mmCIF file of C-alpha atoms in Angstrom:
data_model
loop_
_atom_site.group_PDB
_atom_site.id
_atom_site.type_symbol
_atom_site.label_atom_id
_atom_site.label_comp_id
_atom_site.label_asym_id
_atom_site.label_seq_id
_atom_site.Cartn_x
_atom_site.Cartn_y
_atom_site.Cartn_z
ATOM 1 C CA MET A 1 0.008 -0.016 0.003
ATOM 2 C CA THR A 2 1.354 3.468 -0.880
ATOM 3 C CA ALA A 3 0.195 6.969 -0.232
ATOM 4 C CA THR A 4 -1.547 8.870 -3.068
ATOM 5 C CA PRO A 5 1.370 10.797 -4.640
ATOM 6 C CA ASP A 6 -0.543 14.005 -5.053
ATOM 7 C CA HIS A 7 -1.859 14.233 -1.412
ATOM 8 C CA PRO A 8 -1.384 17.842 -0.454
ATOM 9 C CA LEU A 9 0.769 17.010 2.641
ATOM 10 C CA VAL A 10 3.038 14.764 0.497
ATOM 11 C CA ALA A 11 3.529 17.672 -1.783
ATOM 12 C CA ALA A 12 4.122 19.930 1.183
ATOM 13 C CA ALA A 13 6.681 17.528 2.507
ATOM 14 C CA ARG A 14 8.544 17.436 -0.772
ATOM 15 C CA ARG A 15 8.717 21.197 -0.802
ATOM 16 C CA LEU A 16 9.940 21.325 2.767
ATOM 17 C CA ALA A 17 12.533 18.757 1.966
ATOM 18 C CA ALA A 18 13.748 20.420 -1.221
ATOM 19 C CA ASP A 19 13.723 23.995 0.039
ATOM 20 C CA VAL A 20 14.682 23.752 3.743
ATOM 21 C CA LEU A 21 15.872 20.381 4.869
ATOM 22 C CA SER A 22 18.165 19.009 2.199
ATOM 23 C CA PRO A 23 20.165 22.220 1.843
ATOM 24 C CA ALA A 24 20.766 22.364 5.560
ATOM 25 C CA ALA A 25 21.270 18.585 6.287
ATOM 26 C CA GLU A 26 25.038 18.690 6.744
ATOM 27 C CA ALA A 27 24.797 21.872 8.933
ATOM 28 C CA HIS A 28 22.073 20.302 11.041
ATOM 29 C CA ASP A 29 24.203 17.158 11.423
ATOM 30 C CA ARG A 30 27.221 19.046 12.702
ATOM 31 C CA GLU A 31 25.594 22.083 14.512
ATOM 32 C CA GLY A 32 22.012 21.014 15.398
ATOM 33 C CA VAL A 33 18.599 21.359 13.895
ATOM 34 C CA THR A 34 17.670 25.058 13.999
ATOM 35 C CA PRO A 35 14.477 26.720 15.252
ATOM 36 C CA GLY A 36 13.957 28.058 11.757
ATOM 37 C CA ALA A 37 13.822 24.570 10.395
ATOM 38 C CA ILE A 38 11.299 23.603 13.085
ATOM 39 C CA GLU A 39 9.132 26.686 12.224
ATOM 40 C CA ALA A 40 9.192 25.458 8.609
ATOM 41 C CA VAL A 41 8.119 22.043 9.681
ATOM 42 C CA LYS A 42 5.214 23.444 11.771
ATOM 43 C CA ALA A 43 4.148 25.730 8.853
ATOM 44 C CA SER A 44 4.144 22.844 6.363
ATOM 45 C CA GLY A 45 1.230 21.038 8.098
ATOM 46 C CA VAL A 46 2.938 17.706 8.317
ATOM 47 C CA LEU A 47 2.702 17.585 12.060
ATOM 48 C CA GLY A 48 -1.071 17.055 11.789
ATOM 49 C CA VAL A 49 -0.901 14.370 9.084
ATOM 50 C CA ASN A 50 -2.598 11.670 11.147
ATOM 51 C CA ALA A 51 -4.261 14.006 13.693
ATOM 52 C CA PRO A 52 -8.140 14.128 13.836
ATOM 53 C CA ALA A 53 -9.764 16.673 11.552
ATOM 54 C CA ALA A 54 -12.051 17.708 14.433
ATOM 55 C CA TYR A 55 -8.989 19.272 16.079
ATOM 56 C CA GLY A 56 -7.360 20.783 13.043
ATOM 57 C CA GLY A 57 -5.389 17.777 11.766
ATOM 58 C CA ALA A 58 -5.521 16.326 8.231
ATOM 59 C CA GLN A 59 -6.599 12.726 9.390
ATOM 60 C CA ALA A 60 -4.789 11.429 6.414
ATOM 61 C CA PRO A 61 -4.335 7.676 5.794
ATOM 62 C CA ALA A 62 -1.437 5.971 7.543
ATOM 63 C CA ALA A 63 0.218 5.365 4.177
ATOM 64 C CA THR A 64 0.420 9.105 3.776
ATOM 65 C CA GLY A 65 2.154 9.464 7.018
ATOM 66 C CA ARG A 66 4.677 6.859 6.052
ATOM 67 C CA GLU A 67 5.403 8.579 2.705
ATOM 68 C CA ILE A 68 6.063 11.853 4.478
ATOM 69 C CA ALA A 69 8.231 10.160 7.024
ATOM 70 C CA GLU A 70 10.326 8.679 4.128
ATOM 71 C CA ILE A 71 10.702 12.041 2.428
ATOM 72 C CA LEU A 72 11.757 13.853 5.576
ATOM 73 C CA ALA A 73 14.177 11.216 6.640
ATOM 74 C CA GLY A 74 15.819 11.085 3.325
ATOM 75 C CA ALA A 75 16.272 14.848 3.348
ATOM 76 C CA CYS A 76 17.530 15.432 6.892
ATOM 77 C CA CYS A 77 17.255 12.526 9.359
ATOM 78 C CA SER A 78 17.994 14.787 12.364
ATOM 79 C CA THR A 79 14.981 16.987 11.623
ATOM 80 C CA PHE A 80 12.870 13.943 10.717
ATOM 81 C CA PHE A 81 13.700 12.420 14.127
ATOM 82 C CA VAL A 82 12.812 15.512 16.020
ATOM 83 C CA GLN A 83 9.316 15.782 14.493
ATOM 84 C CA ALA A 84 8.788 12.061 14.555
ATOM 85 C CA GLN A 85 8.434 12.136 18.293
ATOM 86 C CA HIS A 86 5.353 14.510 17.793
ATOM 87 C CA HIS A 87 2.986 11.891 16.358
ATOM 88 C CA THR A 88 2.928 9.607 19.395
ATOM 89 C CA PRO A 89 1.528 12.412 21.736
ATOM 90 C CA VAL A 90 -1.080 13.321 19.131
ATOM 91 C CA ARG A 91 -2.208 9.581 18.900
ATOM 92 C CA THR A 92 -2.201 9.340 22.672
ATOM 93 C CA LEU A 93 -4.185 12.424 23.368
ATOM 94 C CA THR A 94 -6.678 11.482 20.569
ATOM 95 C CA THR A 95 -8.023 8.665 22.863
ATOM 96 C CA GLY A 96 -6.734 9.955 26.123
ATOM 97 C CA GLU A 97 -8.197 11.787 29.059
ATOM 98 C CA GLU A 98 -10.620 14.624 28.214
ATOM 99 C CA ALA A 99 -8.915 17.463 30.086
ATOM 100 C CA ALA A 100 -5.471 16.872 28.511
ATOM 101 C CA ARG A 101 -6.985 16.263 25.127
ATOM 102 C CA GLU A 102 -8.966 19.492 25.148
ATOM 103 C CA ARG A 103 -6.026 21.540 26.221
ATOM 104 C CA TRP A 104 -3.344 20.162 23.973
ATOM 105 C CA LEU A 105 -4.649 18.299 20.985
ATOM 106 C CA ARG A 106 -5.682 21.132 18.824
ATOM 107 C CA PRO A 107 -2.400 23.113 18.995
ATOM 108 C CA LEU A 108 -0.523 19.878 18.356
ATOM 109 C CA SER A 109 -2.729 18.937 15.405
ATOM 110 C CA ASP A 110 -2.554 22.337 13.628
ATOM 111 C CA GLY A 111 1.221 22.638 14.129
ATOM 112 C CA THR A 112 1.149 25.458 16.624
ATOM 113 C CA LEU A 113 3.118 23.291 19.041
ATOM 114 C CA LEU A 114 5.769 20.561 18.675
ATOM 115 C CA ALA A 115 5.724 17.786 21.072
ATOM 116 C CA GLY A 116 8.418 15.250 22.218
ATOM 117 C CA ILE A 117 8.357 11.917 24.023
ATOM 118 C CA ALA A 118 9.998 10.336 27.046
ATOM 119 C CA PHE A 119 8.825 6.859 27.753
ATOM 120 C CA SER A 120 11.136 4.319 26.112
ATOM 121 C CA HIS A 121 12.440 3.516 29.678
ATOM 122 C CA LEU A 122 9.073 1.821 30.422
ATOM 123 C CA ARG A 123 10.341 -1.099 28.377
ATOM 124 C CA ALA A 124 12.832 -1.778 31.132
ATOM 125 C CA HIS A 125 10.030 -3.234 33.333
ATOM 126 C CA PRO A 126 10.060 -4.496 36.077
ATOM 127 C CA LYS A 127 12.776 -1.907 36.678
ATOM 128 C CA LEU A 128 11.375 1.581 37.216
ATOM 129 C CA PRO A 129 13.973 4.120 35.800
ATOM 130 C CA VAL A 130 11.177 6.683 36.091
ATOM 131 C CA ARG A 131 8.851 6.172 39.020
ATOM 132 C CA ALA A 132 5.312 7.754 39.176
ATOM 133 C CA THR A 133 3.877 8.195 42.686
ATOM 134 C CA ARG A 134 0.364 9.435 43.511
ATOM 135 C CA VAL A 135 0.273 12.801 45.269
ATOM 136 C CA ALA A 136 -2.425 15.284 46.054
ATOM 137 C CA ASP A 137 -4.077 16.411 42.851
ATOM 138 C CA GLY A 138 -1.395 14.812 40.624
ATOM 139 C CA TRP A 139 1.534 12.496 40.134
ATOM 140 C CA ARG A 140 5.137 12.882 41.137
ATOM 141 C CA PHE A 141 7.891 11.677 38.762
ATOM 142 C CA ASP A 142 11.368 10.646 39.954
ATOM 143 C CA GLY A 143 14.238 9.034 38.056
ATOM 144 C CA ARG A 144 16.195 9.539 34.870
ATOM 145 C CA VAL A 145 15.045 9.642 31.260
ATOM 146 C CA PRO A 146 18.153 8.381 29.381
ATOM 147 C CA TRP A 147 17.048 9.754 25.922
ATOM 148 C CA TYR A 148 15.020 12.837 25.153
ATOM 149 C CA THR A 149 15.166 14.263 21.622
ATOM 150 C CA GLY A 150 14.458 17.791 20.652
ATOM 151 C CA TRP A 151 15.387 19.711 23.784
ATOM 152 C CA GLY A 152 15.124 23.370 23.053
ATOM 153 C CA LEU A 153 12.982 22.791 19.967
ATOM 154 C CA ASN A 154 9.915 21.085 21.522
ATOM 155 C CA ASP A 155 7.247 22.987 23.223
ATOM 156 C CA LEU A 156 5.943 20.088 25.455
ATOM 157 C CA PHE A 157 6.508 16.391 25.804
ATOM 158 C CA LEU A 158 4.660 13.156 26.792
ATOM 159 C CA LEU A 159 6.294 11.768 29.901
ATOM 160 C CA GLY A 160 5.766 8.145 31.041
ATOM 161 C CA GLY A 161 6.450 6.640 34.388
ATOM 162 C CA GLY A 162 5.750 3.386 36.145
ATOM 163 C CA THR A 163 4.162 2.861 39.504
ATOM 164 C CA GLU A 164 5.081 0.364 42.170
ATOM 165 C CA ASP A 165 1.847 -1.553 41.536
ATOM 166 C CA GLY A 166 2.248 -2.140 37.860
ATOM 167 C CA GLU A 167 0.534 0.917 36.256
ATOM 168 C CA VAL A 168 1.932 3.328 33.694
ATOM 169 C CA VAL A 169 1.172 7.030 33.803
ATOM 170 C CA PHE A 170 1.615 9.485 30.932
ATOM 171 C CA GLY A 171 1.560 13.246 31.505
ATOM 172 C CA ALA A 172 1.965 16.311 29.379
ATOM 173 C CA VAL A 173 4.989 18.409 30.522
ATOM 174 C CA GLY A 174 6.374 21.714 29.334
ATOM 175 C CA ALA A 175 9.625 21.145 27.500
ATOM 176 C CA HIS A 176 11.814 23.435 29.672
ATOM 177 C CA GLU A 177 13.839 23.300 32.837
ATOM 178 C CA GLN A 178 11.552 23.666 35.878
ATOM 179 C CA PRO A 179 11.312 22.525 39.520
ATOM 180 C CA GLY A 180 11.911 18.704 39.428
ATOM 181 C CA LEU A 181 13.094 18.696 35.801
ATOM 182 C CA THR A 182 16.706 19.307 34.735
ATOM 183 C CA PRO A 183 18.267 18.388 31.416
ATOM 184 C CA THR A 184 21.681 16.986 31.084
ATOM 185 C CA GLY A 185 24.085 18.357 28.470
ATOM 186 C CA PRO A 186 23.622 17.303 24.895
ATOM 187 C CA LEU A 187 24.479 13.661 24.223
ATOM 188 C CA GLN A 188 27.418 13.293 21.825
ATOM 189 C CA LEU A 189 26.258 10.653 19.366
ATOM 190 C CA ALA A 190 27.898 9.119 16.323
ATOM 191 C CA ALA A 191 24.983 10.222 14.302
ATOM 192 C CA LEU A 192 21.947 12.534 14.765
ATOM 193 C CA THR A 193 23.768 14.773 17.275
ATOM 194 C CA GLY A 194 21.844 17.510 15.573
ATOM 195 C CA SER A 195 18.644 16.065 16.981
ATOM 196 C CA ARG A 196 19.429 17.861 20.298
ATOM 197 C CA THR A 197 19.193 14.759 22.347
ATOM 198 C CA VAL A 198 19.698 14.990 26.205
ATOM 199 C CA GLY A 199 18.850 13.054 29.322
ATOM 200 C CA LEU A 200 16.295 14.270 31.757
ATOM 201 C CA LEU A 201 16.837 14.255 35.540
ATOM 202 C CA LEU A 202 13.508 14.014 37.423
ATOM 203 C CA ASP A 203 13.410 14.915 41.074
ATOM 204 C CA GLY A 204 9.967 15.504 42.348
ATOM 205 C CA LEU A 205 8.398 16.787 39.108
ATOM 206 C CA VAL A 206 4.674 17.045 39.745
ATOM 207 C CA VAL A 207 2.254 16.614 36.885
ATOM 208 C CA PRO A 208 -1.285 17.703 37.813
ATOM 209 C CA ASP A 209 -4.263 15.506 37.142
ATOM 210 C CA GLU A 210 -5.568 17.730 34.376
ATOM 211 C CA ALA A 211 -2.329 17.132 32.427
ATOM 212 C CA VAL A 212 -2.471 13.301 32.675
ATOM 213 C CA ALA A 213 -3.130 11.848 29.213
ATOM 214 C CA VAL A 214 -3.432 8.165 30.001
ATOM 215 C CA ARG A 215 -3.185 5.610 32.855
ATOM 216 C CA LEU A 216 -3.325 1.949 32.232
ATOM 217 C CA PRO A 217 -1.775 -1.334 33.386
ATOM 218 C CA HIS A 218 1.754 -1.936 32.255
ATOM 219 C CA GLU A 219 0.881 -5.248 30.817
ATOM 220 C CA ARG A 220 -1.694 -3.688 28.533
ATOM 221 C CA TRP A 221 0.704 -0.947 27.473
ATOM 222 C CA ALA A 222 3.482 -3.480 26.734
ATOM 223 C CA THR A 223 1.107 -5.675 24.714
ATOM 224 C CA GLU A 224 0.121 -2.658 22.554
ATOM 225 C CA ASP A 225 3.646 -1.486 22.328
ATOM 226 C CA ARG A 226 5.333 -4.659 21.220
ATOM 227 C CA PRO A 227 4.089 -4.845 17.637
ATOM 228 C CA LYS A 228 5.063 -1.286 16.893
ATOM 229 C CA ASN A 229 8.777 -2.022 17.239
ATOM 230 C CA THR A 230 8.619 -5.089 15.052
ATOM 231 C CA ASN A 231 7.399 -3.087 12.100
ATOM 232 C CA THR A 232 9.913 -1.409 9.703
ATOM 233 C CA ASN A 233 10.580 2.250 10.322
ATOM 234 C CA PRO A 234 9.744 4.188 7.131
ATOM 235 C CA ALA A 235 12.886 6.313 7.844
ATOM 236 C CA VAL A 236 14.914 3.235 6.795
ATOM 237 C CA PHE A 237 13.480 3.425 3.287
ATOM 238 C CA GLY A 238 13.894 7.185 3.226
ATOM 239 C CA VAL A 239 17.643 7.078 4.085
ATOM 240 C CA ALA A 240 18.161 4.217 1.578
ATOM 241 C CA ARG A 241 16.394 5.982 -1.223
ATOM 242 C CA ALA A 242 18.504 9.157 -0.475
ATOM 243 C CA ALA A 243 21.672 6.979 -0.903
ATOM 244 C CA LEU A 244 20.447 5.560 -4.160
ATOM 245 C CA ASP A 245 19.613 9.056 -5.392
ATOM 246 C CA LEU A 246 23.285 10.003 -4.776
ATOM 247 C CA LEU A 247 24.350 6.998 -7.009
ATOM 248 C CA ASP A 248 21.972 8.022 -9.732
ATOM 249 C CA ALA A 249 23.315 11.602 -9.646
ATOM 250 C CA SER A 250 27.011 10.508 -9.746
ATOM 251 C CA GLY A 251 27.168 10.318 -13.423
ATOM 252 C CA ASP A 252 28.938 6.981 -13.151
ATOM 253 C CA ALA A 253 27.463 4.058 -15.181
ATOM 254 C CA GLU A 254 28.360 1.440 -12.664
ATOM 255 C CA ALA A 255 26.878 3.482 -9.845
ATOM 256 C CA LYS A 256 23.639 4.008 -11.727
ATOM 257 C CA ASP A 257 23.381 0.307 -12.479
ATOM 258 C CA THR A 258 24.021 -0.469 -8.860
ATOM 259 C CA ALA A 259 21.277 1.985 -7.822
ATOM 260 C CA GLY A 260 18.829 0.391 -10.269
ATOM 261 C CA VAL A 261 19.384 -3.141 -8.921
ATOM 262 C CA LEU A 262 19.119 -2.007 -5.237
ATOM 263 C CA ARG A 263 16.097 0.139 -5.932
ATOM 264 C CA GLU A 264 14.164 -2.866 -7.228
ATOM 265 C CA ARG A 265 15.043 -4.790 -4.156
ATOM 266 C CA LEU A 266 14.146 -1.954 -1.842
ATOM 267 C CA ASP A 267 10.813 -1.357 -3.539
ATOM 268 C CA ALA A 268 9.963 -4.985 -3.076
ATOM 269 C CA ALA A 269 11.015 -4.973 0.596
ATOM 270 C CA ARG A 270 9.008 -1.794 1.109
ATOM 271 C CA ARG A 271 5.837 -3.367 -0.355
ATOM 272 C CA ASP A 272 6.186 -6.593 1.792
ATOM 273 C CA ALA A 273 6.821 -4.558 4.947
ATOM 274 C CA TYR A 274 3.864 -2.276 4.460
ATOM 275 C CA VAL A 275 1.417 -5.147 3.502
ATOM 276 C CA LEU A 276 2.096 -6.612 7.017
ATOM 277 C CA VAL A 277 1.265 -3.153 8.474
ATOM 278 C CA ASP A 278 -1.822 -2.468 6.449
ATOM 279 C CA GLU A 279 -3.439 -5.942 6.034
ATOM 280 C CA VAL A 280 -2.420 -8.062 8.990
ATOM 281 C CA PRO A 281 -3.693 -7.421 12.624
ATOM 282 C CA PRO A 282 -1.036 -5.687 14.673
ATOM 283 C CA ALA A 283 -0.235 -8.620 17.049
ATOM 284 C CA GLU A 284 0.022 -11.298 14.294
ATOM 285 C CA ARG A 285 2.911 -12.492 12.230
ATOM 286 C CA LEU A 286 5.525 -10.829 14.329
ATOM 287 C CA GLU A 287 8.294 -13.162 13.023
ATOM 288 C CA ASP A 288 7.445 -12.018 9.431
ATOM 289 C CA ARG A 289 7.584 -8.340 10.608
ATOM 290 C CA LEU A 290 10.907 -8.854 12.095
ATOM 291 C CA ALA A 291 12.196 -10.627 8.956
ATOM 292 C CA ALA A 292 10.956 -7.719 6.834
ATOM 293 C CA LYS A 293 12.634 -5.168 9.189
ATOM 294 C CA THR A 294 16.040 -6.941 9.105
ATOM 295 C CA ARG A 295 15.696 -7.233 5.258
ATOM 296 C CA ALA A 296 15.131 -3.441 5.098
ATOM 297 C CA TYR A 297 18.202 -2.878 7.330
ATOM 298 C CA ASP A 298 20.308 -4.970 4.995
ATOM 299 C CA LEU A 299 19.185 -2.946 1.926
ATOM 300 C CA MET A 300 19.766 0.306 3.668
ATOM 301 C CA ARG A 301 23.237 -0.764 4.569
ATOM 302 C CA ALA A 302 23.906 -1.846 0.976
ATOM 303 C CA ALA A 303 22.587 1.451 -0.396
ATOM 304 C CA THR A 304 24.619 3.697 2.024
ATOM 305 C CA THR A 305 27.707 1.603 1.490
ATOM 306 C CA ALA A 306 27.321 1.777 -2.246
ATOM 307 C CA ALA A 307 27.160 5.686 -1.931
ATOM 308 C CA ILE A 308 30.300 5.643 0.052
ATOM 309 C CA ALA A 309 32.066 3.328 -2.441
ATOM 310 C CA ALA A 310 31.024 5.379 -5.345
ATOM 311 C CA GLY A 311 32.103 8.560 -3.682
ATOM 312 C CA GLY A 312 35.529 7.272 -2.689
ATOM 313 C CA GLY A 313 37.622 9.383 -0.367
ATOM 314 C CA ARG A 314 35.549 12.429 -1.049
ATOM 315 C CA ALA A 315 32.578 10.639 0.619
ATOM 316 C CA PHE A 316 34.295 10.925 4.007
ATOM 317 C CA GLY A 317 34.370 14.597 4.093
ATOM 318 C CA LEU A 318 31.837 16.069 6.441
ATOM 319 C CA SER A 319 30.312 18.170 3.717
ATOM 320 C CA HIS A 320 29.568 15.004 1.731
ATOM 321 C CA PRO A 321 26.070 13.577 2.197
ATOM 322 C CA ALA A 322 27.164 9.878 1.756
ATOM 323 C CA GLN A 323 28.988 9.655 5.071
ATOM 324 C CA ARG A 324 26.064 11.283 6.840
ATOM 325 C CA LEU A 325 23.573 8.908 5.323
ATOM 326 C CA ALA A 326 25.776 5.962 6.289
ATOM 327 C CA ARG A 327 25.868 7.164 10.015
ATOM 328 C CA GLU A 328 22.109 7.897 9.916
ATOM 329 C CA GLY A 329 21.487 4.330 8.772
ATOM 330 C CA LEU A 330 23.522 2.929 11.720
ATOM 331 C CA PHE A 331 21.448 5.097 14.037
ATOM 332 C CA LEU A 332 18.195 3.705 12.680
ATOM 333 C CA VAL A 333 19.393 0.174 13.285
ATOM 334 C CA VAL A 334 19.391 0.845 17.033
ATOM 335 C CA GLN A 335 16.727 3.509 17.305
ATOM 336 C CA GLY A 336 13.678 1.989 19.144
ATOM 337 C CA GLN A 337 15.493 -1.291 19.469
ATOM 338 C CA THR A 338 14.010 -3.831 21.875
ATOM 339 C CA PRO A 339 15.539 -7.130 22.959
ATOM 340 C CA GLU A 340 13.272 -8.960 20.508
ATOM 341 C CA VAL A 341 14.428 -6.836 17.550
ATOM 342 C CA ARG A 342 18.079 -7.154 18.500
ATOM 343 C CA THR A 343 17.784 -10.926 18.790
ATOM 344 C CA ALA A 344 16.150 -11.177 15.502
ATOM 345 C CA HIS A 345 18.606 -8.845 13.728
ATOM 346 C CA LEU A 346 21.708 -10.650 15.112
ATOM 347 C CA ALA A 347 20.175 -14.072 14.129
ATOM 348 C CA ALA A 348 19.690 -12.866 10.639
ATOM 349 C CA LEU A 349 23.314 -11.713 10.427
ATOM 350 C CA ARG A 350 24.530 -14.969 11.746
ATOM 351 C CA ALA A 351 22.427 -16.870 9.184
ATOM 352 C CA ALA A 352 23.720 -14.661 6.232
ATOM 353 C CA ARG A 353 26.243 -16.245 3.994
ATOM 354 C CA GLY A 354 29.504 -14.311 3.562
#
């Protein structure tokens, strides 16, 4: 299943990529995504792609959101990754508690505000890296969020914490230093340092009841969360396509032939991955989803390696996009990784013939 090519938001994403993101990708990679780029993202409308129309969103098909993700990731993965966080708070608030929904969903859906997320630590259960404790008129959060993307760019974020009795609590929090919330310095990463990723130190941060988006048993949350990480991230296809575009633009006949062969394989992998998302219930055929995911990783690695090989020594200059795409590809291999995904990927690499 693919998005309709002429959907207005797909066209808007292509303009955003061509006019703003691609020209700035190397600078963003080295120096950080700029507030100006985020303003362009907000103005483009893509933040509301899957948001409900009743709250100012586009309520577009899921395939349209995937197409936009591919376009943005291929243009500047750092900017893509910052805005990618936004869509989870939108989905959560759409079906969440009324008070939080009515306060935040419209400005998030129409692009007035950009949201981040801080809840991957919930996958460490039964450990509680971030503990949520009931207090008068709200919840107290204590602990450390190891990864938070978009600090200084996001307006608010969805914070998740676990309780001692097995519940998870999600609250909307202003994305700025405040009593009980202190950011670490920027994390120095091999790729996507430009995404302005930090850790968050929580020491008595209180989220009032009216800002709580969702409360539910951890077991239910984990059951709903598991299939999401077995599906292939559209950004993998976006980065791979951008690498193949470099080969096509090189003017070298062998490079163009290589791009043609890999593009056919990538298109087939993309179709198979998205059929599983669109036509199979989320909790079914998880092994097939993991196989599709690792196949996509292999093709992304082949595409970015080919771009490096075709570029030669020049491809290692920080101004050359091939080295950036190769590092972004490595980042996507571990982004959102769970033990299940890691096990499947390593098994596939062991089974591959050298």
